[in-house]
Coordinates of C-alpha atoms and ligand atoms in Angstrom, one line a residue:
M104 CA -0.1 0.0 -0.1
Y105 CA 2.9 2.4 0.9
C106 CA 4.7 1.4 -2.1
E107 CA 1.6 2.1 -4.5
S108 CA 1.1 5.5 -2.9
K109 CA 4.5 6.4 -3.9
I110 CA 4.0 5.2 -7.3
W111 CA 0.9 7.6 -7.3
L112 CA 3.2 10.6 -6.1
A113 CA 5.5 9.9 -8.7
L114 CA 3.1 9.5 -11.5
S115 CA 1.3 12.9 -10.1
L116 CA 4.4 14.8 -10.1
L117 CA 5.3 13.5 -13.9
F118 CA 1.5 14.6 -14.9
V119 CA 2.3 18.1 -13.3
A120 CA 5.4 18.3 -15.2
N121 CA 3.7 17.2 -18.2
Y122 CA 0.7 19.7 -17.6
N123 CA 3.1 22.7 -17.2
Q124 CA 5.2 21.7 -20.4
N125 CA 1.9 21.5 -22.4
Y126 CA -0.5 23.9 -21.2
V127 CA 1.6 26.7 -19.5
H128 CA 4.4 27.4 -21.4
G129 CA 3.0 28.8 -24.3
E130 CA 2.2 25.7 -26.2
S131 CA -1.1 25.0 -28.0
K132 CA -3.7 23.1 -26.1
V133 CA -4.1 20.5 -28.9
P134 CA -1.1 19.5 -31.1
C135 CA -3.0 19.7 -34.5
I136 CA -6.2 21.3 -36.1
F137 CA -7.9 19.6 -39.3
I138 CA -10.3 22.0 -40.9
F139 CA -13.3 21.0 -43.4
G140 CA -15.6 23.1 -44.6
D141 CA -16.9 26.0 -47.0
S142 CA -16.1 29.9 -47.6
L143 CA -16.7 30.5 -43.8
S144 CA -13.4 28.5 -43.0
D145 CA -11.5 28.6 -46.7
S146 CA -8.1 30.2 -46.4
G147 CA -7.0 30.1 -50.0
N148 CA -8.0 26.7 -51.2
N149 CA -10.1 28.3 -54.2
N150 CA -7.5 30.8 -55.6
N151 CA -6.4 28.6 -58.2
L152 CA -9.7 26.8 -59.1
A153 CA -12.1 27.5 -62.2
T154 CA -14.7 29.1 -60.1
N155 CA -16.2 32.9 -59.4
A156 CA -16.2 31.7 -55.6
K157 CA -13.0 33.5 -55.0
S158 CA -11.9 36.3 -52.7
N159 CA -8.0 36.6 -53.1
F160 CA -8.2 40.2 -54.4
K161 CA -8.9 43.7 -52.6
P162 CA -10.7 44.6 -50.5
Y163 CA -10.9 41.2 -49.2
G164 CA -8.2 40.7 -46.6
I165 CA -7.9 44.5 -45.8
D166 CA -7.4 43.7 -42.0
F167 CA -5.4 40.7 -42.5
P168 CA -1.7 41.2 -42.0
T169 CA -0.4 39.8 -45.2
G170 CA -3.7 41.3 -47.4
P171 CA -6.0 39.1 -49.6
T172 CA -5.5 35.4 -49.1
G173 CA -8.7 33.8 -50.3
R174 CA -10.3 34.2 -47.0
F175 CA -14.0 35.5 -47.6
T176 CA -13.9 38.2 -45.1
N177 CA -11.7 41.6 -44.2
G178 CA -9.6 39.8 -41.6
R179 CA -9.7 36.5 -39.8
N180 CA -12.3 33.6 -40.1
T181 CA -13.7 32.1 -37.1
I182 CA -11.6 29.2 -37.1
D183 CA -8.5 31.5 -37.4
I184 CA -9.3 33.2 -34.1
I185 CA -10.0 29.9 -32.4
T186 CA -6.9 28.7 -33.5
Q187 CA -5.2 31.5 -31.9
F188 CA -7.1 30.9 -28.5
L189 CA -5.9 27.3 -28.7
G190 CA -2.3 28.8 -28.6
F191 CA -1.1 28.1 -32.0
E192 CA 1.4 30.6 -33.2
N193 CA 0.6 30.2 -37.2
F194 CA -2.8 29.8 -39.1
I195 CA -3.4 26.3 -40.1
P196 CA -2.2 26.3 -43.8
P197 CA -4.7 25.7 -46.6
F198 CA -4.3 22.2 -48.4
A199 CA -3.5 24.0 -51.7
N200 CA -0.2 25.6 -50.4
T201 CA 1.3 23.6 -47.4
S202 CA 4.8 24.5 -48.7
G203 CA 6.7 25.9 -45.9
S204 CA 4.3 24.6 -43.1
D205 CA 4.2 22.0 -40.7
I206 CA 1.5 19.5 -41.7
L207 CA 1.6 17.8 -38.4
K208 CA 0.0 21.1 -36.9
G209 CA -2.8 20.5 -39.3
V210 CA -4.2 21.2 -42.7
N211 CA -7.3 23.3 -43.9
Y212 CA -9.1 21.7 -46.7
A213 CA -12.1 24.1 -46.7
S214 CA -13.4 25.4 -50.0
G215 CA -15.7 28.3 -51.0
S216 CA -19.1 27.1 -52.3
A217 CA -18.4 23.4 -51.3
G218 CA -21.2 21.5 -49.4
I219 CA -21.9 18.1 -48.0
R220 CA -23.4 17.1 -51.5
D221 CA -20.8 17.0 -54.4
E222 CA -23.1 18.9 -56.6
S223 CA -23.6 21.7 -54.3
G224 CA -21.9 24.9 -55.4
G225 CA -21.2 23.5 -58.9
N226 CA -23.3 26.4 -60.1
R227 CA -20.3 28.7 -59.0
G228 CA -17.6 26.4 -60.9
A229 CA -15.2 24.0 -59.5
H230 CA -14.9 23.5 -56.0
I231 CA -13.8 21.0 -53.4
S232 CA -16.8 19.1 -51.6
L233 CA -16.7 17.4 -48.3
G234 CA -16.0 14.0 -50.1
L235 CA -12.9 15.5 -51.8
Q236 CA -11.7 17.2 -48.7
L237 CA -11.7 13.6 -47.1
E238 CA -9.7 12.4 -49.9
N239 CA -7.2 15.0 -49.7
H240 CA -6.9 14.4 -45.9
R241 CA -6.0 10.7 -46.6
L242 CA -3.0 12.1 -48.6
I243 CA -2.1 14.3 -45.8
V244 CA -2.3 11.5 -43.5
T245 CA -0.2 9.3 -45.6
Q246 CA 2.4 12.1 -45.6
I247 CA 2.1 12.3 -41.9
A248 CA 2.6 8.3 -41.5
S249 CA 5.9 8.6 -43.5
K250 CA 7.2 11.5 -41.3
I251 CA 6.6 9.8 -37.9
G252 CA 7.1 6.0 -38.7
G253 CA 3.9 4.4 -40.1
L254 CA 0.1 4.5 -40.1
K255 CA -0.1 3.0 -36.6
K256 CA 2.0 5.8 -34.9
A257 CA 0.2 8.3 -37.3
K258 CA -3.2 7.4 -36.0
K259 CA -2.4 7.6 -32.6
Y260 CA -0.8 11.0 -33.1
L261 CA -4.2 12.1 -35.0
S262 CA -6.5 11.0 -32.4
K263 CA -5.1 14.0 -30.3
C264 CA -6.0 16.6 -33.0
L265 CA -9.2 18.7 -33.4
Y266 CA -11.4 18.1 -36.3
Y267 CA -13.5 21.3 -37.0
V268 CA -16.2 20.6 -39.6
N269 CA -18.3 23.6 -40.6
I270 CA -20.3 22.7 -43.8
G271 CA -23.9 22.5 -45.2
S272 CA -24.6 26.1 -45.9
N273 CA -24.2 25.6 -49.7
D274 CA -26.3 22.7 -49.6
Y275 CA -29.2 25.1 -49.0
L276 CA -27.8 28.4 -50.6
N277 CA -26.2 26.8 -53.8
N278 CA -28.7 23.7 -54.1
Y279 CA -32.0 23.3 -52.4
F280 CA -32.7 27.0 -52.8
L281 CA -31.8 27.3 -56.3
P282 CA -34.3 25.3 -58.1
E283 CA -33.4 26.8 -61.4
Y284 CA -30.2 24.5 -61.1
Y285 CA -31.0 21.8 -58.7
P286 CA -34.1 19.3 -58.5
T287 CA -33.3 18.6 -54.8
S288 CA -36.5 20.6 -53.3
T289 CA -38.8 18.9 -55.7
I290 CA -37.4 15.4 -54.6
Y291 CA -37.2 16.2 -50.8
T292 CA -39.2 17.9 -48.2
P293 CA -36.9 20.0 -46.0
H294 CA -37.1 17.3 -43.1
Q295 CA -36.1 14.6 -45.8
Y296 CA -33.2 16.8 -47.1
A297 CA -31.7 17.4 -44.0
E298 CA -32.0 14.0 -43.0
A299 CA -30.2 12.9 -46.2
L300 CA -27.5 15.5 -45.5
I301 CA -26.9 14.3 -42.0
Q302 CA -26.8 10.7 -43.2
Q303 CA -24.2 11.6 -45.7
L304 CA -22.1 13.9 -43.1
T305 CA -22.2 10.7 -40.7
L306 CA -20.7 8.6 -43.4
N307 CA -18.0 11.2 -44.1
L308 CA -17.4 11.3 -40.2
Q309 CA -16.9 7.6 -40.3
V310 CA -14.2 8.1 -42.9
L311 CA -12.4 10.6 -40.7
E312 CA -12.7 8.1 -37.9
D313 CA -10.9 5.4 -40.0
V314 CA -7.7 7.7 -40.4
G315 CA -7.7 8.4 -36.6
A316 CA -10.0 11.2 -35.9
R317 CA -11.5 11.3 -32.2
K318 CA -12.5 14.9 -31.3
Y319 CA -14.8 16.4 -33.5
V320 CA -16.3 20.1 -33.4
L321 CA -19.3 20.3 -35.5
V322 CA -20.9 23.9 -36.3
G323 CA -24.6 24.4 -37.2
L324 CA -25.6 26.9 -39.9
G325 CA -26.1 30.6 -39.5
S326 CA -29.3 32.5 -40.1
L327 CA -28.8 31.9 -43.9
G328 CA -32.1 33.8 -44.8
C329 CA -30.8 36.9 -42.8
T330 CA -27.8 37.8 -44.8
P331 CA -28.0 41.3 -47.0
F332 CA -28.0 38.9 -50.2
H333 CA -31.4 37.5 -48.9
I334 CA -32.8 40.2 -46.9
S335 CA -35.4 42.3 -48.9
D336 CA -37.6 45.2 -47.5
G337 CA -35.8 44.6 -44.3
S338 CA -37.1 41.2 -43.7
C339 CA -35.2 37.9 -43.5
F340 CA -36.1 35.1 -46.2
E341 CA -37.5 32.8 -43.5
P342 CA -38.1 29.6 -45.6
L343 CA -34.4 29.3 -45.6
N344 CA -34.0 29.9 -41.9
T345 CA -36.5 27.3 -41.1
A346 CA -35.1 24.7 -43.5
S347 CA -31.4 25.3 -42.1
L348 CA -32.6 25.2 -38.6
I349 CA -33.8 21.6 -39.2
F350 CA -30.3 20.7 -40.3
S351 CA -28.9 22.1 -37.3
Q352 CA -31.4 20.5 -34.9
K353 CA -30.3 17.3 -36.5
L354 CA -26.7 18.0 -36.3
K355 CA -27.0 18.7 -32.6
S356 CA -28.9 15.3 -32.0
L357 CA -26.4 13.5 -34.0
V358 CA -23.7 14.7 -31.4
D359 CA -25.9 12.9 -28.8
Q360 CA -26.1 10.0 -30.5
L361 CA -22.4 9.7 -31.7
N362 CA -21.3 10.7 -27.9
N363 CA -23.7 7.9 -26.6
K364 CA -22.1 5.3 -28.8
T365 CA -20.1 3.0 -26.4
S366 CA -18.2 1.0 -29.3
T367 CA -15.8 4.1 -29.9
N368 CA -14.1 6.5 -27.7
S369 CA -14.7 9.6 -30.3
K370 CA -16.0 12.6 -28.7
F371 CA -18.2 15.4 -30.2
I372 CA -19.5 18.9 -29.5
F373 CA -21.8 21.1 -31.4
L374 CA -21.8 24.7 -32.0
N375 CA -24.7 27.0 -32.3
S376 CA -24.1 29.9 -34.9
T377 CA -27.6 31.2 -34.1
T378 CA -27.3 31.3 -30.3
S379 CA -29.0 34.2 -28.7
A380 CA -25.4 35.2 -27.0
L381 CA -24.5 36.0 -30.6
I382 CA -27.7 37.5 -31.8
N383 CA -27.6 39.6 -28.8
A384 CA -24.0 40.8 -29.4
K385 CA -23.4 44.6 -28.4
G386 CA -21.5 47.3 -30.7
F387 CA -22.9 46.1 -34.0
T388 CA -24.9 49.2 -35.5
V389 CA -25.2 47.9 -39.2
T390 CA -26.9 44.5 -39.4
T391 CA -28.5 44.5 -42.8
V392 CA -26.2 45.8 -45.2
A393 CA -22.6 44.9 -46.3
C394 CA -19.5 46.9 -45.7
C395 CA -18.1 46.4 -49.3
A396 CA -19.6 47.4 -52.5
S397 CA -21.3 44.2 -53.7
G398 CA -21.7 42.6 -57.0
S399 CA -24.3 40.2 -58.4
F400 CA -23.4 37.2 -56.4
G401 CA -23.0 39.4 -53.1
E402 CA -19.1 39.3 -53.7
C403 CA -17.1 42.6 -53.1
I404 CA -16.6 44.5 -56.3
P405 CA -12.5 44.4 -56.5
D406 CA -10.5 47.4 -55.6
R407 CA -13.6 49.5 -54.1
R408 CA -13.0 51.2 -50.9
P409 CA -15.0 49.4 -48.4
C410 CA -16.7 50.9 -45.1
P411 CA -14.3 52.6 -42.8
N412 CA -15.8 51.3 -39.6
R413 CA -15.6 47.7 -40.1
T414 CA -16.2 46.7 -36.4
E415 CA -19.8 48.2 -36.6
Y416 CA -20.8 45.9 -39.3
V417 CA -22.0 42.3 -39.0
F418 CA -21.5 41.7 -42.7
W419 CA -18.3 42.3 -44.7
D420 CA -19.8 41.2 -48.1
E421 CA -23.5 40.1 -48.8
N422 CA -22.9 36.6 -47.6
H423 CA -20.2 36.7 -45.2
T424 CA -19.4 38.3 -41.8
T425 CA -16.8 40.6 -40.8
E426 CA -13.6 39.9 -38.5
A427 CA -15.5 41.7 -35.9
W428 CA -18.4 39.5 -35.8
N429 CA -16.0 36.2 -36.3
L430 CA -14.3 37.4 -33.2
V431 CA -17.5 37.4 -31.0
T432 CA -18.5 34.1 -32.4
A433 CA -15.1 32.5 -31.8
T434 CA -15.0 33.7 -28.3
I435 CA -18.6 32.3 -27.4
F436 CA -17.6 29.0 -29.1
Y437 CA -14.5 28.9 -27.2
N438 CA -15.5 29.6 -23.8
S439 CA -19.2 30.2 -23.4
S440 CA -21.0 28.2 -20.7
Y441 CA -24.4 28.6 -22.0
P442 CA -25.5 25.2 -23.3
D443 CA -27.7 26.9 -26.0
S444 CA -24.5 28.0 -27.5
T445 CA -21.9 25.1 -27.1
Y446 CA -23.4 21.6 -26.3
P447 CA -22.3 19.6 -24.3
M448 CA -19.4 21.9 -23.7
N449 CA -17.4 24.6 -25.3
I450 CA -14.0 24.2 -27.2
K451 CA -11.8 25.2 -23.9
Q452 CA -13.7 22.5 -21.8
F453 CA -13.5 19.9 -24.7
V454 CA -9.8 20.2 -25.3
E455 CA -9.1 20.1 -21.4
Q456 CA -11.0 17.0 -20.7
D457 CA -8.2 14.8 -21.5
I458 CA -6.5 16.3 -18.4
K459 CA -9.3 15.5 -16.2
M460 CA -9.3 11.9 -17.6
K461 CA -5.6 11.6 -16.8
L462 CA -6.3 12.7 -13.3
Q463 CA -8.9 10.2 -12.9
F464 CA -6.4 7.5 -14.1
I465 CA -4.2 8.6 -11.5
S466 CA -6.7 8.3 -8.7
Q467 CA -7.1 4.9 -9.8
P468 CA -3.8 3.4 -10.2
G469 CA -4.9 0.0 -11.6
R470 CA -6.4 1.9 -14.6
F471 CA -3.6 4.1 -15.3
Y472 CA -2.0 2.3 -18.1
A473 CA -5.4 2.0 -19.8
D474 CA -4.5 5.3 -21.2
E475 CA -1.7 3.8 -23.3
Ligands
NAG794 C1 2.4 29.4 -49.8 O1 2.7 29.8 -48.5 C2 3.9 30.0 -48.2 C3 4.0 30.0 -46.5 O2 2.9 30.5 -45.9 C4 3.8 31.6 -48.9 O3 5.0 32.3 -48.4 C5 3.8 31.7 -50.3 O4 3.5 32.9 -50.6 C6 2.6 30.9 -50.5 N1 2.3 30.5 -51.9 C7 1.2 30.9 -52.7 C8 1.3 30.5 -54.2 O5 0.3 31.2 -52.2
NAG795 C1 -27.6 10.6 -25.4 O1 -27.4 10.8 -23.9 C2 -27.6 12.3 -23.7 C3 -27.1 12.7 -22.4 O2 -26.9 11.8 -21.6 C4 -29.3 12.3 -23.6 O3 -29.9 13.2 -23.1 C5 -29.9 11.6 -24.9 O4 -31.3 11.4 -24.7 C6 -29.3 10.4 -25.5 N1 -29.3 10.6 -26.9 C7 -29.5 9.4 -27.8 C8 -29.6 9.9 -29.1 O5 -29.5 8.3 -27.4
NAG796 C1 -29.6 27.9 -31.4 O1 -30.0 29.0 -30.5 C2 -31.2 29.5 -31.0 C3 -31.3 30.8 -30.0 O2 -31.3 30.6 -28.8 C4 -32.3 28.6 -30.6 O3 -33.4 29.2 -31.1 C5 -31.9 27.4 -31.7 O4 -32.9 26.4 -31.6 C6 -30.4 26.8 -31.2 N1 -30.4 26.0 -32.3 C7 -30.1 24.5 -32.0 C8 -29.6 23.6 -33.2 O5 -30.2 24.1 -31.1
NAG797 C1 -24.0 34.5 -52.1 O1 -25.1 33.5 -51.8 C2 -26.1 33.3 -52.8 C3 -27.1 32.5 -52.4 O2 -27.7 32.6 -51.1 C4 -25.2 32.4 -53.8 O3 -26.0 32.4 -54.9 C5 -23.8 33.1 -54.0 O4 -23.3 32.7 -55.2 C6 -23.5 33.9 -52.8 N1 -22.2 34.7 -53.3 C7 -20.9 34.6 -52.6 C8 -20.0 36.0 -53.1 O5 -20.7 33.7 -51.8
NAG798 C1 -19.2 54.8 -40.1 O1 -18.5 55.8 -40.8 C2 -19.3 56.9 -41.6 C3 -18.3 57.5 -42.3 O2 -17.2 58.0 -41.4 C4 -20.3 57.3 -40.7 O3 -21.0 58.3 -41.7 C5 -21.1 56.6 -40.1 O4 -22.1 57.3 -38.9 C6 -20.4 55.5 -39.0 N1 -21.3 54.5 -38.6 C7 -21.9 53.6 -39.1 C8 -22.8 52.7 -38.3 O5 -21.9 53.5 -40.6
NAG799 C1 -12.8 33.6 -23.3 O1 -11.6 33.6 -24.0 C2 -11.0 34.6 -24.4 C3 -9.8 34.1 -25.4 O2 -9.2 33.3 -24.7 C4 -10.7 35.7 -23.4 O3 -10.3 36.8 -24.0 C5 -11.9 35.7 -22.4 O4 -11.5 36.7 -21.4 C6 -12.4 34.6 -22.0 N1 -13.9 35.0 -21.5 C7 -14.1 34.2 -20.5 C8 -15.4 34.5 -19.7 O5 -13.5 33.4 -19.8

């Protein structure tokens, strides 16, 4: 018994040392982040694609340190800011240009106009659908495996990364609600369509799990009918809001369902992009008009001077929010304690829960090695 408690003490001290090393001395809270999504997260993957869903020109990036990059906003995207909150020194590089970057820290596969369904966004041109983003991830996993000594080691490493999935808007904007291009609204009711999307997403998450993913952040859709592109006479386009809310509710239920599965040790959280914490955000005086002068797709017209007071605007172009709004969103997602915003917990708690699990192992010495 005495001997056992000595071992405990040793393990606890080891743990404290490890804790300090990883979480106090300026290191990131997770070793890596992989990002899947659309223009809300794209950081340059569309720049060389044959599409008009691009943003690598001024005034996009006017508040970004290196100017236009292919981000669809004036500064940082929500996931860029979350990446900084998690302690990363650099942004996660786009898959289209990982040269000079450390892919062990993660890759951003997001592509403007992409959806869960392959055809979504095709009206805008080429894009990297969720399925193709996963194929790109498999290529990266192969590269990681050869860097760190095989697939088994790679999978163990990859199980510690965060997988951020923010996709689905274009399955509505650039599919279901574009009947002149797509027949989906004649085939499915909004409930059936949301269900079909969730089923396809679930299969994709399974593919991710097969290559090591265990920690997933799933983001619900925004108020798609309330963007300047869709607001008319001061009113939101409610059918779009109603349909996309059905998807978000099903996504939240999926999180419960997958967290309850005892056969895997994967963990999921849901983030609510229309949470009242966000809707009630202070300081935004312009909520229905874009900051930049916008063209026929709602995109910024090249080289026009945008509004000077960008922190007062919710919208940068007619479809995408400003960095100021993204900062509020990222802050809520990262450390809100309101279950309507982050479910069942926020990102900070999600990445710190491993520490708690290790502590439990320490107080139950027999089980300690189960962690390995
Ligand atoms: C690729 O990324 C590197 C490092 O971030 C950057 O210096 C370079 O300009 C990028 N190249 C292209 C073509 O975007
Ligand atoms: C999963 O677990 C949660 C919390 O324990 C519970 O509220 C929910 O009903 C369960 N959901 C499913 C789909 O089993
Ligand atoms: C997100 O929050 C809003 C506002 O509180 C709420 O109406 C909506 O149901 C929430 N969405 C989900 C999927 O829970
Ligand atoms: C804006 O959204 C509309 C549909 O809501 C879409 O047709 C258009 O391509 C989008 N434009 C941009 C710049 O993303
Ligand atoms: C933003 O700046 C413009 C020009 O300086 C000014 O007219 C306006 O009142 C400011 N506020 C908003 C909310 O547009
Ligand atoms: C939430 O996180 C942000 C970024 O780390 C921080 O600035 C802020 O103080 C935090 N808020 C709370 C209530 O913890």
